[in-house]
Structures are given as structure tokens and as C-alpha cells.
Short mmCIF file of C-alpha atoms and ligand atoms in Angstrom, two decimals:
data_model
loop_
_atom_site.label_atom_id
_atom_site.label_comp_id
_atom_site.label_asym_id
_atom_site.label_seq_id
_atom_site.Cartn_x
_atom_site.Cartn_y
_atom_site.Cartn_z
CA MET I 1 137.84 -29.85 -105.45
CA GLN I 2 139.52 -32.64 -106.63
CA ILE I 3 140.51 -35.39 -103.51
CA PHE I 4 143.07 -38.17 -104.07
CA VAL I 5 143.55 -40.51 -101.00
CA LEU I 6 146.79 -42.52 -101.19
CA PRO I 7 147.86 -45.50 -99.02
CA SER I 8 150.83 -44.10 -97.77
CA TYR I 9 153.25 -41.08 -97.48
CA GLU I 10 155.10 -42.31 -100.24
CA GLY I 11 151.97 -42.64 -102.54
CA MET I 12 150.96 -39.24 -101.24
CA SER I 13 154.46 -37.75 -102.12
CA LYS I 14 154.62 -39.43 -105.83
CA LYS I 15 150.86 -38.25 -106.65
CA ALA I 16 152.03 -34.69 -105.29
CA ALA I 17 155.13 -34.55 -107.42
CA ASP I 18 153.22 -36.05 -110.55
CA ILE I 19 150.83 -32.88 -110.45
CA VAL I 20 154.08 -30.23 -109.87
CA ALA I 21 155.74 -32.09 -112.80
CA ALA I 22 152.42 -32.04 -115.09
CA HIS I 23 152.75 -28.02 -114.53
CA ILE I 24 156.20 -27.77 -115.48
CA ILE I 25 155.72 -30.23 -118.40
CA LEU I 26 152.92 -28.12 -119.82
CA ASN I 27 154.74 -24.92 -119.22
CA GLY I 28 158.29 -24.66 -118.68
CA LYS I 29 158.19 -21.07 -117.65
CA THR I 30 155.57 -21.76 -114.83
CA VAL I 31 155.28 -20.24 -111.35
CA LEU I 32 155.51 -22.44 -108.44
CA GLY I 33 154.34 -21.46 -104.65
CA LEU I 34 156.19 -23.58 -102.50
CA ALA I 35 155.99 -24.90 -98.86
CA THR I 36 158.29 -26.17 -96.23
CA GLY I 37 157.72 -28.28 -93.31
CA SER I 38 157.82 -32.11 -93.17
CA THR I 39 154.76 -32.85 -95.12
CA PRO I 40 156.28 -31.86 -98.68
CA VAL I 41 159.74 -33.44 -98.09
CA GLY I 42 158.87 -36.66 -100.10
CA MET I 43 157.40 -34.70 -102.84
CA TYR I 44 160.65 -32.59 -103.17
CA LYS I 45 162.48 -36.05 -103.40
CA GLN I 46 160.46 -37.26 -105.85
CA LEU I 47 160.89 -33.97 -108.04
CA VAL I 48 164.58 -34.48 -107.69
CA ASN I 49 164.34 -38.24 -108.71
CA LYS I 50 162.51 -36.82 -111.84
CA PHE I 51 164.99 -34.48 -112.72
CA LYS I 52 168.04 -36.75 -112.41
CA ALA I 53 165.95 -39.32 -114.63
CA GLY I 54 165.82 -36.49 -117.28
CA GLU I 55 162.19 -36.14 -116.84
CA LEU I 56 161.73 -32.50 -116.00
CA ASP I 57 163.69 -29.22 -116.94
CA PHE I 58 163.54 -26.51 -113.74
CA SER I 59 165.71 -23.95 -116.15
CA GLY I 60 162.79 -21.94 -116.76
CA VAL I 61 160.61 -22.71 -113.71
CA LYS I 62 160.45 -19.61 -111.23
CA SER I 63 159.26 -20.36 -107.33
CA VAL I 64 158.02 -18.28 -104.60
CA ASN I 65 158.03 -19.84 -101.18
CA LEU I 66 154.93 -19.06 -98.60
CA ASP I 67 157.09 -17.63 -95.69
CA GLU I 68 160.21 -17.38 -93.63
CA TYR I 69 161.12 -16.81 -89.96
CA VAL I 70 161.76 -13.41 -88.81
CA GLY I 71 165.43 -13.26 -87.91
CA LEU I 72 166.69 -16.39 -89.33
CA ALA I 73 169.79 -15.59 -92.04
CA PRO I 74 169.15 -17.81 -95.48
CA SER I 75 172.18 -19.68 -94.26
CA HIS I 76 170.62 -20.78 -90.91
CA LYS I 77 169.65 -24.29 -90.96
CA GLN I 78 166.31 -23.80 -89.91
CA SER I 79 165.47 -20.75 -92.16
CA TYR I 80 163.26 -22.01 -94.91
CA ARG I 81 165.62 -20.67 -97.51
CA TYR I 82 168.10 -23.13 -96.57
CA PHE I 83 165.39 -26.17 -96.52
CA MET I 84 164.64 -25.13 -99.95
CA GLN I 85 168.27 -25.31 -100.96
CA THR I 86 169.00 -28.41 -99.47
CA ASN I 87 165.56 -30.19 -100.20
CA LEU I 88 165.33 -29.08 -103.95
CA PHE I 89 166.97 -26.32 -105.25
CA ASP I 90 170.96 -27.48 -104.71
CA HIS I 91 169.90 -31.05 -106.67
CA ILE I 92 167.79 -29.37 -109.88
CA ASN I 93 168.65 -27.03 -112.70
CA ILE I 94 166.62 -24.18 -111.51
CA ASP I 95 167.94 -20.72 -111.86
CA LYS I 96 168.43 -19.65 -107.80
CA ASN I 97 168.08 -15.89 -109.00
CA ASN I 98 164.35 -17.20 -110.00
CA THR I 99 163.68 -18.64 -106.53
CA TYR I 100 162.16 -16.09 -103.80
CA VAL I 101 161.80 -16.65 -100.35
CA PRO I 102 160.49 -13.85 -97.85
CA ASP I 103 163.60 -12.33 -96.22
CA GLY I 104 163.63 -13.24 -92.67
CA LEU I 105 166.27 -10.55 -92.37
CA GLY I 106 164.32 -7.87 -94.43
CA ASP I 107 162.53 -4.80 -93.34
CA ILE I 108 159.43 -6.34 -91.35
CA ASP I 109 157.39 -2.88 -91.89
CA ASN I 110 157.68 -3.52 -95.69
CA ALA I 111 156.62 -7.10 -95.95
CA GLY I 112 154.11 -6.49 -98.45
CA ARG I 113 157.02 -5.90 -101.03
CA TYR I 114 156.91 -9.57 -101.56
CA ASP I 115 153.53 -9.13 -103.10
CA ASP I 116 155.07 -7.01 -106.08
CA ILE I 117 157.58 -9.76 -106.71
CA ILE I 118 154.63 -12.33 -106.97
CA ALA I 119 152.81 -10.11 -109.30
CA SER I 120 155.88 -9.29 -111.05
CA LEU I 121 155.93 -13.02 -111.97
CA GLY I 122 152.58 -12.82 -113.37
CA GLY I 123 151.30 -14.57 -110.17
CA ILE I 124 151.31 -18.19 -109.11
CA ASP I 125 150.23 -20.80 -111.15
CA LEU I 126 150.14 -23.58 -108.71
CA GLN I 127 150.59 -23.18 -104.97
CA VAL I 128 151.34 -26.17 -102.69
CA LEU I 129 150.42 -26.00 -99.29
CA GLY I 130 150.55 -28.10 -96.27
CA ILE I 131 148.51 -27.37 -93.07
CA GLY I 132 149.13 -26.60 -89.51
CA HIS I 133 147.35 -28.56 -86.58
CA ASN I 134 145.55 -25.41 -85.74
CA GLY I 135 144.55 -24.80 -89.38
CA HIS I 136 147.26 -22.34 -90.49
CA ILE I 137 148.29 -22.22 -94.15
CA GLY I 138 151.65 -20.72 -94.66
CA PHE I 139 151.98 -18.92 -91.21
CA ASN I 140 148.53 -17.44 -91.68
CA GLU I 141 147.48 -18.35 -87.71
CA PRO I 142 143.95 -18.55 -86.30
CA SER I 143 142.59 -14.89 -86.19
CA ASP I 144 139.56 -12.75 -86.19
CA SER I 145 140.12 -12.02 -89.80
CA PHE I 146 141.65 -12.91 -92.89
CA ALA I 147 144.94 -10.87 -93.75
CA TYR I 148 145.14 -10.10 -97.60
CA GLY I 149 149.00 -9.60 -98.37
CA THR I 150 152.21 -10.83 -97.25
CA HIS I 151 152.71 -9.67 -93.41
CA VAL I 152 154.10 -10.20 -90.10
CA VAL I 153 152.75 -12.53 -88.03
CA THR I 154 153.26 -13.75 -84.28
CA LEU I 155 153.36 -17.38 -84.08
CA THR I 156 150.82 -19.05 -82.16
CA GLU I 157 151.83 -21.70 -79.19
CA SER I 158 150.59 -24.35 -81.21
CA THR I 159 152.92 -23.67 -84.18
CA ILE I 160 155.74 -23.06 -81.64
CA SER I 161 155.06 -26.35 -80.02
CA ALA I 162 154.94 -28.21 -83.36
CA ASN I 163 158.03 -26.67 -84.91
CA SER I 164 160.06 -26.96 -81.62
CA ARG I 165 161.19 -30.77 -83.12
CA PHE I 166 163.57 -28.70 -85.64
CA PHE I 167 165.11 -26.65 -83.10
CA ASP I 168 167.62 -27.62 -79.96
CA SER I 169 165.78 -25.46 -77.54
CA ARG I 170 162.35 -24.02 -77.54
CA ASP I 171 163.99 -20.48 -76.81
CA GLU I 172 165.77 -20.88 -80.26
CA ILE I 173 162.41 -20.61 -82.06
CA PRO I 174 161.49 -17.65 -83.65
CA LYS I 175 158.21 -15.86 -82.34
CA LEU I 176 157.54 -14.00 -85.51
CA ALA I 177 157.35 -15.03 -89.10
CA VAL I 178 156.75 -13.27 -92.54
CA THR I 179 154.10 -14.84 -94.55
CA MET I 180 152.22 -14.48 -97.78
CA GLY I 181 148.65 -13.56 -97.07
CA ILE I 182 145.15 -15.60 -97.67
CA GLY I 183 144.62 -13.08 -100.44
CA SER I 184 148.34 -13.84 -102.19
CA ILE I 185 147.47 -17.62 -101.71
CA MET I 186 143.86 -17.22 -102.91
CA GLN I 187 144.91 -15.83 -106.14
CA ALA I 188 147.00 -18.87 -107.37
CA LYS I 189 145.47 -20.30 -110.23
CA GLN I 190 145.59 -23.62 -108.75
CA ILE I 191 146.18 -24.85 -105.28
CA LEU I 192 147.62 -28.38 -104.09
CA LEU I 193 147.28 -28.96 -100.46
CA LEU I 194 148.90 -32.11 -98.94
CA ALA I 195 148.03 -33.77 -95.66
CA SER I 196 149.65 -36.81 -94.26
CA GLY I 197 149.16 -38.43 -90.76
CA PHE I 198 146.21 -39.19 -88.49
CA ASP I 199 147.11 -35.97 -86.52
CA LYS I 200 146.13 -34.07 -89.49
CA ALA I 201 142.61 -35.64 -90.00
CA GLU I 202 140.44 -33.60 -87.56
CA ILE I 203 141.66 -30.29 -89.05
CA ILE I 204 141.23 -31.30 -92.57
CA LYS I 205 137.82 -32.32 -91.83
CA GLU I 206 137.17 -28.86 -89.87
CA ALA I 207 138.83 -26.82 -92.89
CA PHE I 208 136.73 -28.76 -95.63
CA CYS I 209 133.50 -29.52 -93.97
CA GLY I 210 133.24 -26.88 -91.57
CA PRO I 211 132.15 -23.21 -91.67
CA ILE I 212 134.57 -20.77 -93.44
CA THR I 213 136.24 -18.82 -90.71
CA PRO I 214 139.40 -16.99 -90.13
CA ARG I 215 139.94 -19.33 -87.03
CA VAL I 216 140.39 -22.14 -89.28
CA PRO I 217 142.40 -20.31 -91.84
CA ALA I 218 142.31 -23.21 -94.44
CA SER I 219 138.84 -23.26 -94.26
CA VAL I 220 138.96 -20.18 -96.87
CA LEU I 221 140.24 -22.75 -99.48
CA GLN I 222 136.30 -23.64 -99.87
CA LEU I 223 135.96 -20.58 -101.79
CA HIS I 224 138.86 -21.79 -104.23
CA HIS I 225 137.97 -22.80 -107.48
CA ASN I 226 140.72 -25.04 -108.23
CA VAL I 227 142.07 -26.97 -105.26
CA ILE I 228 143.36 -30.54 -105.26
CA LEU I 229 143.71 -32.19 -101.76
CA VAL I 230 146.17 -35.15 -101.94
CA GLY I 231 146.72 -37.01 -98.52
CA ASP I 232 147.01 -40.28 -97.26
CA GLU I 233 144.46 -42.48 -95.81
CA ALA I 234 145.13 -41.24 -92.27
CA ALA I 235 144.82 -37.69 -92.84
CA LEU I 236 141.89 -37.92 -95.02
CA SER I 237 140.02 -40.80 -92.72
CA LYS I 238 137.73 -38.21 -91.49
CA LEU I 239 136.80 -36.69 -94.66
CA VAL I 240 136.03 -39.53 -96.94
CA LYS I 241 134.31 -42.73 -96.20
CA LYS I 242 135.70 -45.75 -97.34
C1 F6R V 1 155.41 -24.16 -94.12
C2 F6R V 1 154.01 -23.62 -93.95
C3 F6R V 1 153.41 -24.46 -92.94
C4 F6R V 1 153.40 -25.81 -92.99
C5 F6R V 1 152.38 -26.57 -92.01
C6 F6R V 1 152.46 -28.04 -92.05
O1 F6R V 1 156.07 -23.38 -95.32
O2 F6R V 1 153.53 -22.78 -94.82
O3 F6R V 1 152.09 -23.92 -93.12
O4 F6R V 1 153.01 -26.35 -94.22
O5 F6R V 1 153.09 -25.89 -90.66
O6 F6R V 1 153.90 -28.25 -91.48
P1 F6R V 1 154.23 -29.60 -91.39
O7 F6R V 1 154.25 -30.49 -93.28
O8 F6R V 1 155.57 -29.73 -91.16
O9 F6R V 1 153.25 -30.66 -90.80
#
């Protein structure tokens, strides 16, 4: 595992954008696994800046997102499709037909079809991840076992509370989500986990220094051969000694 500790959120975002950019420069047809949430927003801004500066060409890039709320249409302002459009896709030259986000209005009994899409793209070259306070990656919540493929999950109280900041009222927050499974994530050739803020320090330590357990889903990343952890000093303060 490679670890980059940056002094600030901005530094973390720049380093993460450089890593994503390197993939695109080396392979114009790279398949990116993408995440939403607060953490990668700065990285997406940096990628948009690089595109506007003529440094990146997204025309051959394909993307698959980790997750989506069940019941939210792509046009809903809190849907993850909307997040991706407004934070990245609307500002770069990616072909929208090559961007995939699980369908929040789709047939939840057949959520696993998303894995066929990932397979048809040839798998994920670089999977970007954030981490929940409870150790979730994507929406793989703490559980008794690791779920392999894309599936529907019931969000935990911890996740609902964390995400309530985006909704007008708690009642509006969907209780179900579709998420890529741990198997789909672990098959990515390289994983880029981003973490920012002191509130993530304890879970980062648990995930990378504690036992590998589905109770801390991110701990499974200890078994992946190619993980890059990019964080600010606060998030990595319990992991890295100065
Ligand atoms: C979002 C996702 C989640 C977030 C996690 C951290 O697509 O997969 O696992 O990465 O909840 O969210 P933030 O970055 O808002 O702290």
C-alpha cells in the first residue's frame, strides 16, 4: 500500500486528481470507478481544471459509479447521478453514454446486472473510494459477511445521519441504496481511497491496522495488492507517526 499524507484537503484533492490524471494520460480508454460524497468534490474540481487547461482528454474514458439511492430519479438533486453530472460530467468531454451509475429506479431484484456492465467494460482500472464513519465503502455497510456483487442494502442509522446534511428533512432520506459489492470493488486493478478530516482518523486506523472483518468493510482493502491511500494530516493522524 502507498500512503500519501497531505497537509490540507486541497493538497489531498490535488494529489488524488494527479493520480486519476496519470491513469487517463497513460490509457485514454481507462475505466474509472467513481465515488460521490464530500471527500472527492475537490478532486473532481481539480480534474475539471486540468481538462479546461487542455491537460486531459476524457473522450475515451468510461466510468462506473459505486452506488445510488433507491427511489431517486437521475434528475433528483440528491441522486448520485445528479452529483456526478454537476461535479464532473457536465464540465468535461466524457461521452455520457459511457458513464454508468446504478439505476435508483431500476428493478432492485436484478441489481446484479450492474456487474455485467462492469464486466463488459473489461473491469475497473482505478476505483476511487471514500470511507464512511462506520467503515463502509460504497454503501457496503458493516455486516456479518462481505457481499460480493452489486446488491441492495438497507442504510444504517450512522449513514442516514451522516447523509442527512444533504436533505431538507430526515424523512426524505432514502433508506435503501444499490451498491457495488466488495467483490466488484476488490477486482479493480488499483484502488484510490481518499480520507479527509479528523472525524475519519479512528476509522482509518481501524480499517488499516485492525482485523479484517465485514464489521469494518474497508478493512478488506488490506487484502488488495494495489491500494493508494491519500489523506490529509487530520484523517491519517492515527495511522502515520510524524
Ligand atoms: C459515495 C460512497 C460512500 C462515501 C462515504 C464517505 O459514493 O460510496 O462510501 O464515500 O460515505 O462520504 P463523505 O465523503 O461524504 O464523507
